[in-house]
Amino acid sequence: MKKNRYTAFNQRALTKPEIRKAFDAGLDELRFAVRLAELREKRGLTQTQLAAQISTSPAVISRIENGGNAQLKTLQKTARALQVQLKIDLVEARQAPDAVRPASPITLWRPLLPKS
């Protein structure tokens, strides 16, 4: 892959701990948003249909799918409507600023196991 100015800048910038932290935080939000959209589409639902199921507006679903903020209750209702489990966990952060970042402290969506 040919290295352009953007790639070179990005590589240099991501070596700075404060920039890396902000970059990684943005990735967590993006992963959540993409996962929500994937699950909704897999269930064959539009944003409007999902919103109706949880008694909210399509704009709320759109905002979440675009990385915006959401209330915990909204996320819980959304998980139930999509038949998945919402799991939020707090884990200890590593102390060394140059250490490899641990896996995301938030496991966002996991399919529910069928009842036996």
Short mmCIF file of C-alpha atoms in Angstrom, two decimals:
data_model
loop_
_atom_site.label_atom_id
_atom_site.label_comp_id
_atom_site.label_asym_id
_atom_site.label_seq_id
_atom_site.Cartn_x
_atom_site.Cartn_y
_atom_site.Cartn_z
CA MET A 1 0.00 0.00 0.00
CA LYS A 2 1.40 3.37 -1.01
CA LYS A 3 1.89 5.73 1.91
CA ASN A 4 0.25 9.11 1.39
CA ARG A 5 0.45 12.20 3.59
CA TYR A 6 -2.73 11.29 5.44
CA THR A 7 -1.47 7.80 6.28
CA ALA A 8 1.88 9.14 7.45
CA PHE A 9 0.20 11.82 9.58
CA ASN A 10 -2.21 9.29 11.03
CA GLN A 11 0.60 6.93 12.03
CA ARG A 12 2.53 9.75 13.74
CA ALA A 13 -0.56 11.16 15.46
CA LEU A 14 -1.65 7.79 16.85
CA THR A 15 1.65 7.41 18.68
CA LYS A 16 0.56 10.26 21.00
CA PRO A 17 -1.37 8.76 23.96
CA GLU A 18 -4.02 11.51 24.16
CA ILE A 19 -4.79 11.26 20.45
CA ARG A 20 -4.80 7.46 20.55
CA LYS A 21 -7.26 7.49 23.46
CA ALA A 22 -9.70 9.78 21.62
CA PHE A 23 -9.32 7.73 18.44
CA ASP A 24 -10.04 4.46 20.29
CA ALA A 25 -13.07 5.97 22.06
CA GLY A 26 -14.48 6.95 18.68
CA LEU A 27 -13.95 3.42 17.40
CA ASP A 28 -15.96 1.97 20.30
CA GLU A 29 -18.88 4.26 19.46
CA LEU A 30 -18.65 3.36 15.79
CA ARG A 31 -18.54 -0.38 16.52
CA PHE A 32 -21.68 -0.07 18.64
CA ALA A 33 -23.51 1.96 15.99
CA VAL A 34 -22.59 -0.44 13.19
CA ARG A 35 -23.54 -3.47 15.27
CA LEU A 36 -26.95 -1.99 16.06
CA ALA A 37 -27.64 -1.26 12.39
CA GLU A 38 -26.48 -4.76 11.39
CA LEU A 39 -28.76 -6.43 13.92
CA ARG A 40 -31.73 -4.28 12.94
CA GLU A 41 -31.24 -5.07 9.25
CA LYS A 42 -30.68 -8.78 9.99
CA ARG A 43 -34.07 -8.81 11.73
CA GLY A 44 -35.61 -7.19 8.64
CA LEU A 45 -36.60 -4.00 10.45
CA THR A 46 -36.43 -0.41 9.30
CA GLN A 47 -35.49 2.34 11.75
CA THR A 48 -39.15 3.37 11.80
CA GLN A 49 -40.34 -0.16 12.64
CA LEU A 50 -37.76 -0.61 15.42
CA ALA A 51 -38.64 2.81 16.83
CA ALA A 52 -42.34 1.87 16.91
CA GLN A 53 -41.55 -1.35 18.78
CA ILE A 54 -39.78 0.54 21.56
CA SER A 55 -42.09 3.58 21.59
CA THR A 56 -39.59 6.13 20.39
CA SER A 57 -38.98 8.12 17.23
CA PRO A 58 -37.01 6.98 14.17
CA ALA A 59 -34.70 9.95 14.84
CA VAL A 60 -33.57 8.32 18.09
CA ILE A 61 -32.67 5.09 16.29
CA SER A 62 -30.87 7.07 13.60
CA ARG A 63 -28.92 9.04 16.20
CA ILE A 64 -27.79 5.86 17.96
CA GLU A 65 -26.83 4.22 14.65
CA ASN A 66 -24.76 7.30 13.82
CA GLY A 67 -22.79 7.13 17.06
CA GLY A 68 -24.90 9.53 19.11
CA ASN A 69 -25.77 9.27 22.77
CA ALA A 70 -28.62 7.16 24.11
CA GLN A 71 -30.17 6.54 27.47
CA LEU A 72 -29.55 3.16 29.07
CA LYS A 73 -33.30 2.46 29.14
CA THR A 74 -33.49 3.04 25.39
CA LEU A 75 -30.61 0.64 24.80
CA GLN A 76 -32.27 -1.97 27.02
CA LYS A 77 -35.57 -1.69 25.12
CA THR A 78 -33.69 -1.86 21.82
CA ALA A 79 -31.87 -5.01 22.90
CA ARG A 80 -35.14 -6.68 23.89
CA ALA A 81 -36.76 -5.71 20.58
CA LEU A 82 -33.81 -7.16 18.66
CA GLN A 83 -33.79 -10.28 20.86
CA VAL A 84 -30.24 -9.75 22.07
CA GLN A 85 -28.66 -9.18 25.46
CA LEU A 86 -27.17 -5.79 26.31
CA LYS A 87 -24.04 -6.20 28.40
CA ILE A 88 -22.09 -3.29 29.83
CA ASP A 89 -19.03 -3.99 31.93
CA LEU A 90 -16.41 -1.91 33.74
CA VAL A 91 -12.82 -3.15 33.61
CA GLU A 92 -9.59 -1.79 35.03
CA ALA A 93 -7.65 0.41 32.64
CA ARG A 94 -3.98 -0.27 32.05
CA GLN A 95 -1.58 2.21 33.57
CA ALA A 96 1.18 2.40 30.94
CA PRO A 97 0.24 5.08 28.35
CA ASP A 98 2.03 3.22 25.55
CA ALA A 99 0.59 -0.18 26.42
CA VAL A 100 -1.62 -1.88 23.90
CA ARG A 101 -5.18 -0.90 24.68
CA PRO A 102 -7.27 -3.70 26.22
CA ALA A 103 -10.32 -4.96 24.43
CA SER A 104 -13.28 -2.62 24.57
CA PRO A 105 -14.67 -2.44 28.12
CA ILE A 106 -18.16 -2.60 26.72
CA THR A 107 -19.49 -5.79 25.17
CA LEU A 108 -22.39 -4.26 23.38
CA TRP A 109 -24.56 -6.95 21.87
CA ARG A 110 -24.64 -10.68 22.24
CA PRO A 111 -27.39 -12.90 20.86
CA LEU A 112 -29.63 -14.50 23.45
CA LEU A 113 -29.30 -18.24 23.74
CA PRO A 114 -32.44 -20.20 22.92
CA LYS A 115 -34.29 -21.46 25.98
CA SER A 116 -33.94 -25.19 26.55
#
